[in-house]
Amino acid sequence: MRDEFVFITILNIPLVIFFIYLALNTERFKCSGIYYGVRVPNKYKDDKEIVFITEKYKKKITRLIIITFLAITIISFLVPYIIVFIIGILIIPIVFTIQYKNANREILKVKKDKDWNNEFKGKIYVYLNVKEKEDNIKINNKPFIVAFIIAIIPLIITLFIYKSLPSTLAMQFDFNGNPSRLINTHTLGGFLELIMVPILNIFIVFIFYITTIYDFKKRKTQSLNGGTYKQIKFKDKITGEALNKLNGISALLTAVFLSFINLYLLKLIPQNKDTFLILMGCTGVFVFIIILVSIKAMNDTTKSSKDDLNEKEYYRDDDEYYKLGMFYYNPVDPSIFKEKRYGIGYDLNYGNIVSKIIIGVCILCIIGSIILTGINYM
């Protein structure tokens, strides 16, 4: 059981660094013109009230993250089960959301006091969607192609050697590397479990690729808002490129990691304690690299164009559609996905009925996973 505690503690270190980095750079990782979920005109971005709210948020969220992770570590030592770590990690986004909402509420008050909307009332924006040279951004398909090849190989191997496999194989292990659950490979259920890992691997790579394609297509039809024309187009360009890099590298890492697990389950890699420790180490390295790649991608999106700040600014007040400053809720909008106000990529339109069904299914899957994890490890 103490091995679980050591593993959890090691995982906590890169996670603490990652979350603190996010806390200290929250106002940088956002859509054009957005500060804590509020669309702020250019002339007010360096306002003393905005700066004060930002500094206060950084100090408070950093303190809360450290306290939360210390609590997770102490509880994990007293109750050394992986389920405790999973529940603890799920608390972090809640802490983030509460503090983000507090900052959002304070900036909304500044917005009301200074009456930003009044400066833009009655203005009509006309945007002629003329294709320009800088809009010809192409998706880098190479990492996705390599990831697909890596992900498909274990499936081919599984199908090729299926008939020669032992009658039983271990599908789960405890933290000492001992099998905790076996399957009968000669049954339909056993066969489905064997091919589930490589199929999941291929599916995840596919999701990364589809997300990238969707992002590039969406940016071509996106309306202008949150800055001057050059600011918005520059932000769109670097954000699209950053998401492409993030998804490509994530797809590659996921394909390699899950392929290694697949070969381990098939006993093509020796199933002993040393190999298992290597697998656990690879898990930690995998998490750490994904965190570094995510930080690099988000840091790339913080670049901004300082040119032509005297040009006319596109500003449409759409803050009312963002609950807690980050969750898009607009039942009238038929779109299922909407670009995130915080971070990069897309989130659901929570006012859309399809999105509500997706959320319901995800919640059921999470609850089921937590229950199954608890049953297997407790």
mmCIF file of C-alpha atoms in Angstrom:
data_model
loop_
_atom_site.group_PDB
_atom_site.id
_atom_site.type_symbol
_atom_site.label_atom_id
_atom_site.label_comp_id
_atom_site.label_asym_id
_atom_site.label_seq_id
_atom_site.Cartn_x
_atom_site.Cartn_y
_atom_site.Cartn_z
ATOM 1 C CA MET A 1 0.000 0.000 0.000
ATOM 2 C CA ARG A 2 2.902 2.375 0.707
ATOM 3 C CA ASP A 3 3.987 1.894 -2.913
ATOM 4 C CA GLU A 4 0.731 3.536 -3.938
ATOM 5 C CA PHE A 5 1.498 6.492 -1.662
ATOM 6 C CA VAL A 6 4.970 6.924 -3.185
ATOM 7 C CA PHE A 7 3.540 6.733 -6.700
ATOM 8 C CA ILE A 8 0.799 9.275 -5.868
ATOM 9 C CA THR A 9 3.338 11.635 -4.265
ATOM 10 C CA ILE A 10 5.598 11.474 -7.335
ATOM 11 C CA LEU A 11 2.619 12.222 -9.592
ATOM 12 C CA ASN A 12 1.658 15.162 -7.387
ATOM 13 C CA ILE A 13 4.930 17.035 -8.015
ATOM 14 C CA PRO A 14 4.458 17.772 -11.769
ATOM 15 C CA LEU A 15 0.730 18.356 -11.206
ATOM 16 C CA VAL A 16 1.410 20.971 -8.504
ATOM 17 C CA ILE A 17 3.903 22.731 -10.799
ATOM 18 C CA PHE A 18 1.412 22.637 -13.679
ATOM 19 C CA PHE A 19 -1.546 24.001 -11.707
ATOM 20 C CA ILE A 20 0.516 26.747 -10.071
ATOM 21 C CA TYR A 21 1.829 27.734 -13.501
ATOM 22 C CA LEU A 22 -1.774 27.955 -14.732
ATOM 23 C CA ALA A 23 -2.743 30.008 -11.679
ATOM 24 C CA LEU A 24 0.041 32.518 -12.239
ATOM 25 C CA ASN A 25 -0.771 32.861 -15.946
ATOM 26 C CA THR A 26 -4.561 32.589 -15.998
ATOM 27 C CA GLU A 27 -5.118 36.001 -17.573
ATOM 28 C CA ARG A 28 -2.698 35.124 -20.412
ATOM 29 C CA PHE A 29 -4.332 31.863 -21.527
ATOM 30 C CA LYS A 30 -7.524 33.239 -23.024
ATOM 31 C CA CYS A 31 -9.294 34.314 -26.197
ATOM 32 C CA SER A 32 -8.540 37.681 -27.713
ATOM 33 C CA GLY A 33 -9.652 40.486 -25.383
ATOM 34 C CA ILE A 34 -10.826 38.187 -22.541
ATOM 35 C CA TYR A 35 -9.870 38.696 -18.884
ATOM 36 C CA TYR A 36 -11.297 36.150 -16.423
ATOM 37 C CA GLY A 37 -14.269 35.516 -18.686
ATOM 38 C CA VAL A 38 -15.019 39.191 -19.366
ATOM 39 C CA ARG A 39 -14.453 40.880 -22.736
ATOM 40 C CA VAL A 40 -12.267 43.915 -21.968
ATOM 41 C CA PRO A 41 -11.673 46.734 -24.512
ATOM 42 C CA ASN A 42 -8.034 47.528 -25.352
ATOM 43 C CA LYS A 43 -7.963 50.844 -23.467
ATOM 44 C CA TYR A 44 -8.917 49.198 -20.158
ATOM 45 C CA LYS A 45 -6.571 46.172 -20.209
ATOM 46 C CA ASP A 46 -3.922 47.908 -18.075
ATOM 47 C CA ASP A 47 -6.451 49.590 -15.794
ATOM 48 C CA LYS A 48 -5.329 49.597 -12.134
ATOM 49 C CA GLU A 49 -8.512 47.791 -11.014
ATOM 50 C CA ILE A 50 -7.873 44.955 -13.525
ATOM 51 C CA VAL A 51 -4.236 44.671 -12.412
ATOM 52 C CA PHE A 52 -5.257 44.575 -8.724
ATOM 53 C CA ILE A 53 -7.853 41.831 -9.329
ATOM 54 C CA THR A 54 -5.280 39.802 -11.277
ATOM 55 C CA GLU A 55 -2.636 39.976 -8.542
ATOM 56 C CA LYS A 56 -5.154 39.114 -5.824
ATOM 57 C CA TYR A 57 -6.376 36.092 -7.793
ATOM 58 C CA LYS A 58 -2.826 34.781 -8.333
ATOM 59 C CA LYS A 59 -1.950 34.875 -4.633
ATOM 60 C CA LYS A 60 -5.188 33.270 -3.453
ATOM 61 C CA ILE A 61 -5.386 30.460 -6.027
ATOM 62 C CA THR A 62 -1.694 29.547 -5.570
ATOM 63 C CA ARG A 63 -2.192 29.278 -1.801
ATOM 64 C CA LEU A 64 -5.305 27.121 -2.231
ATOM 65 C CA ILE A 65 -3.593 24.784 -4.723
ATOM 66 C CA ILE A 66 -0.682 24.132 -2.349
ATOM 67 C CA ILE A 67 -3.069 23.509 0.573
ATOM 68 C CA THR A 68 -5.214 21.151 -1.555
ATOM 69 C CA PHE A 69 -2.257 19.070 -2.731
ATOM 70 C CA LEU A 70 -0.831 18.852 0.785
ATOM 71 C CA ALA A 71 -4.231 17.585 1.961
ATOM 72 C CA ILE A 72 -4.299 15.010 -0.871
ATOM 73 C CA THR A 73 -0.794 13.798 0.064
ATOM 74 C CA ILE A 74 -1.591 13.492 3.788
ATOM 75 C CA ILE A 75 -4.902 11.699 3.176
ATOM 76 C CA SER A 76 -3.200 9.392 0.650
ATOM 77 C CA PHE A 77 -0.658 8.442 3.325
ATOM 78 C CA LEU A 78 -3.412 7.649 5.837
ATOM 79 C CA VAL A 79 -5.657 5.977 3.251
ATOM 80 C CA PRO A 80 -3.224 4.820 0.518
ATOM 81 C CA TYR A 81 -5.652 4.005 -2.298
ATOM 82 C CA ILE A 82 -5.531 5.348 -5.849
ATOM 83 C CA ILE A 83 -9.237 6.263 -5.570
ATOM 84 C CA VAL A 84 -8.313 8.912 -2.964
ATOM 85 C CA PHE A 85 -5.870 10.478 -5.436
ATOM 86 C CA ILE A 86 -8.480 10.495 -8.230
ATOM 87 C CA ILE A 87 -11.095 12.200 -6.041
ATOM 88 C CA GLY A 88 -8.505 14.688 -4.812
ATOM 89 C CA ILE A 89 -7.486 15.652 -8.352
ATOM 90 C CA LEU A 90 -11.155 16.195 -9.270
ATOM 91 C CA ILE A 91 -11.351 18.800 -6.490
ATOM 92 C CA ILE A 92 -8.671 21.004 -8.122
ATOM 93 C CA PRO A 93 -10.873 22.148 -11.073
ATOM 94 C CA ILE A 94 -13.601 23.057 -8.553
ATOM 95 C CA VAL A 95 -11.125 25.223 -6.615
ATOM 96 C CA PHE A 96 -10.028 26.857 -9.881
ATOM 97 C CA THR A 97 -13.611 27.497 -10.983
ATOM 98 C CA ILE A 98 -14.649 29.129 -7.695
ATOM 99 C CA GLN A 99 -11.691 31.537 -7.674
ATOM 100 C CA TYR A 100 -12.034 32.247 -11.407
ATOM 101 C CA LYS A 101 -15.693 33.137 -10.828
ATOM 102 C CA ASN A 102 -14.716 35.505 -8.005
ATOM 103 C CA ALA A 103 -12.301 37.340 -10.324
ATOM 104 C CA ASN A 104 -14.950 37.312 -13.063
ATOM 105 C CA ARG A 105 -17.514 38.920 -10.740
ATOM 106 C CA GLU A 106 -15.099 41.670 -9.714
ATOM 107 C CA ILE A 107 -14.172 42.526 -13.317
ATOM 108 C CA LEU A 108 -17.861 42.584 -14.290
ATOM 109 C CA LYS A 109 -18.340 45.170 -11.553
ATOM 110 C CA VAL A 110 -15.504 47.276 -13.027
ATOM 111 C CA LYS A 111 -17.160 46.914 -16.431
ATOM 112 C CA LYS A 112 -20.467 48.192 -15.055
ATOM 113 C CA ASP A 113 -18.863 51.081 -13.130
ATOM 114 C CA LYS A 114 -16.869 52.285 -16.167
ATOM 115 C CA ASP A 115 -19.735 51.570 -18.598
ATOM 116 C CA TRP A 116 -17.597 49.978 -21.335
ATOM 117 C CA ASN A 117 -20.650 49.055 -23.418
ATOM 118 C CA ASN A 118 -21.671 52.685 -23.815
ATOM 119 C CA GLU A 119 -18.534 53.370 -25.884
ATOM 120 C CA PHE A 120 -19.523 50.755 -28.462
ATOM 121 C CA LYS A 121 -23.299 51.261 -28.613
ATOM 122 C CA GLY A 122 -24.750 51.913 -32.060
ATOM 123 C CA LYS A 123 -21.645 50.702 -33.908
ATOM 124 C CA ILE A 124 -22.160 48.360 -36.854
ATOM 125 C CA TYR A 125 -19.299 46.107 -37.945
ATOM 126 C CA VAL A 126 -19.014 44.894 -41.514
ATOM 127 C CA TYR A 127 -16.426 42.196 -42.199
ATOM 128 C CA LEU A 128 -15.763 41.138 -45.784
ATOM 129 C CA ASN A 129 -14.442 37.587 -45.583
ATOM 130 C CA VAL A 130 -11.653 38.042 -48.137
ATOM 131 C CA LYS A 131 -9.093 35.256 -48.182
ATOM 132 C CA GLU A 132 -5.670 36.653 -47.378
ATOM 133 C CA LYS A 133 -2.191 35.192 -47.713
ATOM 134 C CA GLU A 134 -1.728 34.796 -43.946
ATOM 135 C CA ASP A 135 -4.961 32.782 -43.749
ATOM 136 C CA ASN A 136 -3.403 29.923 -45.755
ATOM 137 C CA ILE A 137 -2.440 27.914 -42.682
ATOM 138 C CA LYS A 138 -2.119 24.176 -43.252
ATOM 139 C CA ILE A 139 -2.494 21.395 -40.722
ATOM 140 C CA ASN A 140 0.690 19.466 -39.961
ATOM 141 C CA ASN A 141 -0.543 15.892 -40.535
ATOM 142 C CA LYS A 142 2.785 14.113 -39.984
ATOM 143 C CA PRO A 143 2.511 13.483 -36.195
ATOM 144 C CA PHE A 144 -1.050 12.157 -36.625
ATOM 145 C CA ILE A 145 -0.036 9.772 -39.428
ATOM 146 C CA VAL A 146 2.831 8.380 -37.321
ATOM 147 C CA ALA A 147 0.521 8.118 -34.280
ATOM 148 C CA PHE A 148 -2.081 6.189 -36.312
ATOM 149 C CA ILE A 149 0.566 3.734 -37.539
ATOM 150 C CA ILE A 150 1.879 3.185 -33.993
ATOM 151 C CA ALA A 151 -1.665 2.717 -32.642
ATOM 152 C CA ILE A 152 -2.708 0.246 -35.356
ATOM 153 C CA ILE A 153 0.335 -2.061 -34.955
ATOM 154 C CA PRO A 154 -0.740 -3.482 -31.524
ATOM 155 C CA LEU A 155 -4.224 -4.253 -32.922
ATOM 156 C CA ILE A 156 -2.696 -6.173 -35.830
ATOM 157 C CA ILE A 157 -0.378 -8.045 -33.445
ATOM 158 C CA THR A 158 -3.289 -8.912 -31.106
ATOM 159 C CA LEU A 159 -5.387 -10.337 -33.947
ATOM 160 C CA PHE A 160 -2.396 -12.193 -35.423
ATOM 161 C CA ILE A 161 -1.343 -13.989 -32.199
ATOM 162 C CA TYR A 162 -4.817 -14.311 -30.632
ATOM 163 C CA LYS A 163 -5.160 -18.068 -31.178
ATOM 164 C CA SER A 164 -1.745 -18.771 -29.643
ATOM 165 C CA LEU A 165 -2.354 -16.724 -26.468
ATOM 166 C CA PRO A 166 -2.623 -18.465 -23.046
ATOM 167 C CA SER A 167 -6.163 -19.264 -21.864
ATOM 168 C CA THR A 168 -5.880 -16.574 -19.149
ATOM 169 C CA LEU A 169 -4.251 -13.154 -19.153
ATOM 170 C CA ALA A 170 -3.998 -10.482 -16.486
ATOM 171 C CA MET A 171 -5.746 -7.195 -17.297
ATOM 172 C CA GLN A 172 -5.173 -5.358 -14.009
ATOM 173 C CA PHE A 173 -2.302 -5.260 -11.521
ATOM 174 C CA ASP A 174 -1.737 -4.024 -7.988
ATOM 175 C CA PHE A 175 1.092 -1.625 -7.121
ATOM 176 C CA ASN A 176 3.494 -4.521 -6.608
ATOM 177 C CA GLY A 177 2.951 -5.701 -10.171
ATOM 178 C CA ASN A 178 0.855 -8.719 -9.127
ATOM 179 C CA PRO A 179 -2.209 -9.592 -11.271
ATOM 180 C CA SER A 180 -5.446 -8.456 -9.614
ATOM 181 C CA ARG A 181 -7.882 -9.452 -12.372
ATOM 182 C CA LEU A 182 -7.690 -12.225 -14.992
ATOM 183 C CA ILE A 183 -9.709 -12.801 -18.153
ATOM 184 C CA ASN A 184 -10.455 -15.930 -20.170
ATOM 185 C CA THR A 185 -9.036 -15.177 -23.607
ATOM 186 C CA HIS A 186 -11.120 -17.935 -25.257
ATOM 187 C CA THR A 187 -14.445 -16.235 -24.506
ATOM 188 C CA LEU A 188 -16.102 -13.410 -26.439
ATOM 189 C CA GLY A 189 -15.805 -11.129 -23.400
ATOM 190 C CA GLY A 190 -12.110 -11.877 -23.076
ATOM 191 C CA PHE A 191 -11.506 -11.229 -26.776
ATOM 192 C CA LEU A 192 -13.328 -7.887 -26.592
ATOM 193 C CA GLU A 193 -11.241 -6.823 -23.602
ATOM 194 C CA LEU A 194 -8.035 -7.727 -25.427
ATOM 195 C CA ILE A 195 -8.821 -5.601 -28.466
ATOM 196 C CA MET A 196 -10.330 -2.755 -26.390
ATOM 197 C CA VAL A 197 -6.931 -1.210 -25.561
ATOM 198 C CA PRO A 198 -5.677 -0.934 -29.188
ATOM 199 C CA ILE A 199 -9.122 0.236 -30.368
ATOM 200 C CA LEU A 200 -9.164 2.864 -27.619
ATOM 201 C CA ASN A 201 -5.665 3.884 -28.697
ATOM 202 C CA ILE A 202 -6.775 4.398 -32.316
ATOM 203 C CA PHE A 203 -9.934 6.227 -31.192
ATOM 204 C CA ILE A 204 -7.995 8.706 -29.012
ATOM 205 C CA VAL A 205 -5.575 9.503 -31.854
ATOM 206 C CA PHE A 206 -8.583 9.984 -34.143
ATOM 207 C CA ILE A 207 -10.176 12.416 -31.652
ATOM 208 C CA PHE A 208 -6.969 14.470 -31.504
ATOM 209 C CA TYR A 209 -6.930 14.657 -35.313
ATOM 210 C CA ILE A 210 -10.634 15.501 -35.716
ATOM 211 C CA THR A 211 -10.323 18.219 -33.047
ATOM 212 C CA THR A 212 -7.481 19.818 -35.018
ATOM 213 C CA ILE A 213 -9.424 19.723 -38.296
ATOM 214 C CA TYR A 214 -12.517 21.173 -36.609
ATOM 215 C CA ASP A 215 -10.460 24.005 -35.111
ATOM 216 C CA PHE A 216 -8.938 25.024 -38.447
ATOM 217 C CA LYS A 217 -12.290 24.962 -40.246
ATOM 218 C CA LYS A 218 -13.997 26.874 -37.449
ATOM 219 C CA ARG A 219 -11.415 29.662 -37.512
ATOM 220 C CA LYS A 220 -12.153 30.370 -41.183
ATOM 221 C CA THR A 221 -15.762 31.321 -40.359
ATOM 222 C CA GLN A 222 -15.214 32.923 -36.944
ATOM 223 C CA SER A 223 -16.700 36.392 -36.384
ATOM 224 C CA LEU A 224 -14.407 39.228 -35.345
ATOM 225 C CA ASN A 225 -14.510 40.253 -31.700
ATOM 226 C CA GLY A 226 -12.122 41.313 -28.942
ATOM 227 C CA GLY A 227 -9.550 43.634 -30.530
ATOM 228 C CA THR A 228 -8.439 45.193 -33.785
ATOM 229 C CA TYR A 229 -8.514 43.195 -37.020
ATOM 230 C CA LYS A 230 -4.765 42.462 -36.931
ATOM 231 C CA GLN A 231 -4.839 41.524 -33.228
ATOM 232 C CA ILE A 232 -7.643 39.012 -33.774
ATOM 233 C CA LYS A 233 -6.164 37.448 -36.927
ATOM 234 C CA PHE A 234 -2.717 37.169 -35.293
ATOM 235 C CA LYS A 235 -4.213 35.521 -32.191
ATOM 236 C CA ASP A 236 -6.218 33.080 -34.330
ATOM 237 C CA LYS A 237 -3.119 32.101 -36.301
ATOM 238 C CA ILE A 238 -0.837 31.361 -33.360
ATOM 239 C CA THR A 239 -3.623 29.645 -31.381
ATOM 240 C CA GLY A 240 -4.439 27.362 -34.310
ATOM 241 C CA GLU A 241 -0.771 26.451 -34.746
ATOM 242 C CA ALA A 242 -0.349 25.854 -30.998
ATOM 243 C CA LEU A 243 -3.376 23.537 -30.892
ATOM 244 C CA ASN A 244 -2.051 21.629 -33.903
ATOM 245 C CA LYS A 245 1.305 21.077 -32.131
ATOM 246 C CA LEU A 246 -0.344 20.142 -28.826
ATOM 247 C CA ASN A 247 -2.729 17.625 -30.399
ATOM 248 C CA GLY A 248 -0.032 16.155 -32.649
ATOM 249 C CA ILE A 249 2.450 15.560 -29.820
ATOM 250 C CA SER A 250 -0.312 14.335 -27.470
ATOM 251 C CA ALA A 251 -1.486 11.850 -30.124
ATOM 252 C CA LEU A 252 2.066 10.524 -30.547
ATOM 253 C CA LEU A 253 2.701 10.176 -26.806
ATOM 254 C CA THR A 254 -0.674 8.511 -26.223
ATOM 255 C CA ALA A 255 -0.116 6.052 -29.093
ATOM 256 C CA VAL A 256 3.327 5.040 -27.766
ATOM 257 C CA PHE A 257 2.178 4.800 -24.139
ATOM 258 C CA LEU A 258 -0.960 2.706 -24.818
ATOM 259 C CA SER A 259 0.954 0.494 -27.275
ATOM 260 C CA PHE A 260 3.487 -0.276 -24.532
ATOM 261 C CA ILE A 261 0.626 -1.169 -22.158
ATOM 262 C CA ASN A 262 -0.939 -3.368 -24.851
ATOM 263 C CA LEU A 263 2.285 -5.322 -25.411
ATOM 264 C CA TYR A 264 2.707 -5.683 -21.641
ATOM 265 C CA LEU A 265 -0.818 -7.159 -21.286
ATOM 266 C CA LEU A 266 -0.107 -9.612 -24.134
ATOM 267 C CA LYS A 267 3.056 -10.760 -22.295
ATOM 268 C CA LEU A 268 5.194 -9.735 -25.263
ATOM 269 C CA ILE A 269 7.033 -7.686 -22.642
ATOM 270 C CA PRO A 270 8.008 -9.663 -19.493
ATOM 271 C CA GLN A 271 5.458 -9.251 -16.693
ATOM 272 C CA ASN A 272 7.703 -8.909 -13.649
ATOM 273 C CA LYS A 273 8.140 -6.292 -10.933
ATOM 274 C CA ASP A 274 11.021 -4.527 -12.697
ATOM 275 C CA THR A 275 9.032 -4.131 -15.913
ATOM 276 C CA PHE A 276 6.002 -2.998 -13.937
ATOM 277 C CA LEU A 277 8.058 -0.342 -12.166
ATOM 278 C CA ILE A 278 9.290 0.817 -15.573
ATOM 279 C CA LEU A 279 5.656 1.015 -16.687
ATOM 280 C CA MET A 280 4.769 3.083 -13.617
ATOM 281 C CA GLY A 281 7.754 5.318 -14.303
ATOM 282 C CA CYS A 282 6.618 5.730 -17.905
ATOM 283 C CA THR A 283 3.198 6.764 -16.599
ATOM 284 C CA GLY A 284 4.793 9.534 -14.553
ATOM 285 C CA VAL A 285 6.986 10.610 -17.482
ATOM 286 C CA PHE A 286 3.953 10.560 -19.787
ATOM 287 C CA VAL A 287 2.003 12.857 -17.439
ATOM 288 C CA PHE A 288 5.005 15.163 -17.035
ATOM 289 C CA ILE A 289 5.654 15.466 -20.799
ATOM 290 C CA ILE A 290 1.975 16.156 -21.538
ATOM 291 C CA ILE A 291 2.070 18.902 -18.892
ATOM 292 C CA LEU A 292 5.214 20.444 -20.445
ATOM 293 C CA VAL A 293 3.718 20.277 -23.944
ATOM 294 C CA SER A 294 0.478 21.854 -22.692
ATOM 295 C CA ILE A 295 2.394 24.682 -20.998
ATOM 296 C CA LYS A 296 4.443 25.288 -24.166
ATOM 297 C CA ALA A 297 1.322 25.350 -26.356
ATOM 298 C CA MET A 298 -0.544 27.710 -24.034
ATOM 299 C CA ASN A 299 2.515 29.916 -23.693
ATOM 300 C CA ASP A 300 2.679 30.215 -27.495
ATOM 301 C CA THR A 301 -0.881 31.571 -27.529
ATOM 302 C CA THR A 302 0.068 34.438 -25.179
ATOM 303 C CA LYS A 303 1.964 36.204 -27.945
ATOM 304 C CA SER A 304 0.059 39.245 -29.119
ATOM 305 C CA SER A 305 0.220 41.752 -31.922
ATOM 306 C CA LYS A 306 0.980 45.289 -30.728
ATOM 307 C CA ASP A 307 0.585 46.713 -34.213
ATOM 308 C CA ASP A 308 -2.112 49.155 -35.224
ATOM 309 C CA LEU A 309 -3.728 49.552 -31.794
ATOM 310 C CA ASN A 310 -5.203 52.790 -33.154
ATOM 311 C CA GLU A 311 -7.312 50.848 -35.663
ATOM 312 C CA LYS A 312 -11.002 50.419 -34.951
ATOM 313 C CA GLU A 313 -11.728 47.784 -32.343
ATOM 314 C CA TYR A 314 -14.296 45.027 -32.746
ATOM 315 C CA TYR A 315 -16.244 44.736 -29.501
ATOM 316 C CA ARG A 316 -19.506 42.856 -29.087
ATOM 317 C CA ASP A 317 -20.679 42.271 -25.542
ATOM 318 C CA ASP A 318 -21.379 38.519 -25.236
ATOM 319 C CA ASP A 319 -20.467 38.083 -21.544
ATOM 320 C CA GLU A 320 -24.054 37.171 -20.611
ATOM 321 C CA TYR A 321 -23.711 33.833 -22.431
ATOM 322 C CA TYR A 322 -20.758 32.704 -20.305
ATOM 323 C CA LYS A 323 -21.683 31.234 -16.942
ATOM 324 C CA LEU A 324 -18.970 31.611 -14.301
ATOM 325 C CA GLY A 325 -17.029 33.437 -16.994
ATOM 326 C CA MET A 326 -16.032 30.243 -18.841
ATOM 327 C CA PHE A 327 -19.007 27.974 -19.645
ATOM 328 C CA TYR A 328 -20.864 28.985 -22.813
ATOM 329 C CA TYR A 329 -24.633 28.652 -22.398
ATOM 330 C CA ASN A 330 -26.763 29.860 -25.300
ATOM 331 C CA PRO A 331 -29.869 27.766 -26.173
ATOM 332 C CA VAL A 332 -30.482 29.937 -29.256
ATOM 333 C CA ASP A 333 -27.051 29.156 -30.738
ATOM 334 C CA PRO A 334 -27.253 25.842 -32.707
ATOM 335 C CA SER A 335 -23.499 25.275 -32.323
ATOM 336 C CA ILE A 336 -22.538 22.288 -30.188
ATOM 337 C CA PHE A 337 -18.966 23.535 -29.662
ATOM 338 C CA LYS A 338 -17.592 26.982 -28.873
ATOM 339 C CA GLU A 339 -14.005 28.201 -28.589
ATOM 340 C CA LYS A 340 -12.879 28.316 -24.977
ATOM 341 C CA ARG A 341 -12.519 31.639 -23.250
ATOM 342 C CA TYR A 342 -9.813 30.118 -21.074
ATOM 343 C CA GLY A 343 -7.108 27.868 -22.476
ATOM 344 C CA ILE A 344 -7.011 26.632 -26.067
ATOM 345 C CA GLY A 345 -9.388 24.433 -28.003
ATOM 346 C CA TYR A 346 -13.153 24.128 -27.754
ATOM 347 C CA ASP A 347 -15.787 23.475 -25.136
ATOM 348 C CA LEU A 348 -19.467 22.536 -25.339
ATOM 349 C CA ASN A 349 -22.357 24.949 -25.732
ATOM 350 C CA TYR A 350 -24.063 23.846 -22.529
ATOM 351 C CA GLY A 351 -27.378 25.289 -23.692
ATOM 352 C CA ASN A 352 -27.540 22.847 -26.606
ATOM 353 C CA ILE A 353 -29.574 19.646 -26.070
ATOM 354 C CA VAL A 354 -26.896 17.482 -27.761
ATOM 355 C CA SER A 355 -24.283 18.908 -25.398
ATOM 356 C CA LYS A 356 -26.470 18.049 -22.402
ATOM 357 C CA ILE A 357 -26.691 14.431 -23.570
ATOM 358 C CA ILE A 358 -22.895 14.297 -24.029
ATOM 359 C CA ILE A 359 -22.378 15.686 -20.508
ATOM 360 C CA GLY A 360 -24.795 13.130 -19.037
ATOM 361 C CA VAL A 361 -22.967 10.235 -20.694
ATOM 362 C CA CYS A 362 -19.560 11.563 -19.534
ATOM 363 C CA ILE A 363 -20.779 11.929 -15.943
ATOM 364 C CA LEU A 364 -22.062 8.345 -15.934
ATOM 365 C CA CYS A 365 -18.716 7.108 -17.326
ATOM 366 C CA ILE A 366 -16.746 9.034 -14.672
ATOM 367 C CA ILE A 367 -18.938 7.727 -11.837
ATOM 368 C CA GLY A 368 -18.666 4.184 -13.210
ATOM 369 C CA SER A 369 -14.862 4.453 -13.509
ATOM 370 C CA ILE A 370 -14.521 5.726 -9.923
ATOM 371 C CA ILE A 371 -16.727 2.914 -8.598
ATOM 372 C CA LEU A 372 -14.837 0.233 -10.559
ATOM 373 C CA THR A 373 -11.471 1.671 -9.459
ATOM 374 C CA GLY A 374 -12.625 1.618 -5.860
ATOM 375 C CA ILE A 375 -13.802 -1.992 -6.142
ATOM 376 C CA ASN A 376 -10.507 -3.099 -7.728
ATOM 377 C CA TYR A 377 -8.154 -1.372 -5.271
ATOM 378 C CA MET A 378 -10.004 -1.383 -1.952
#
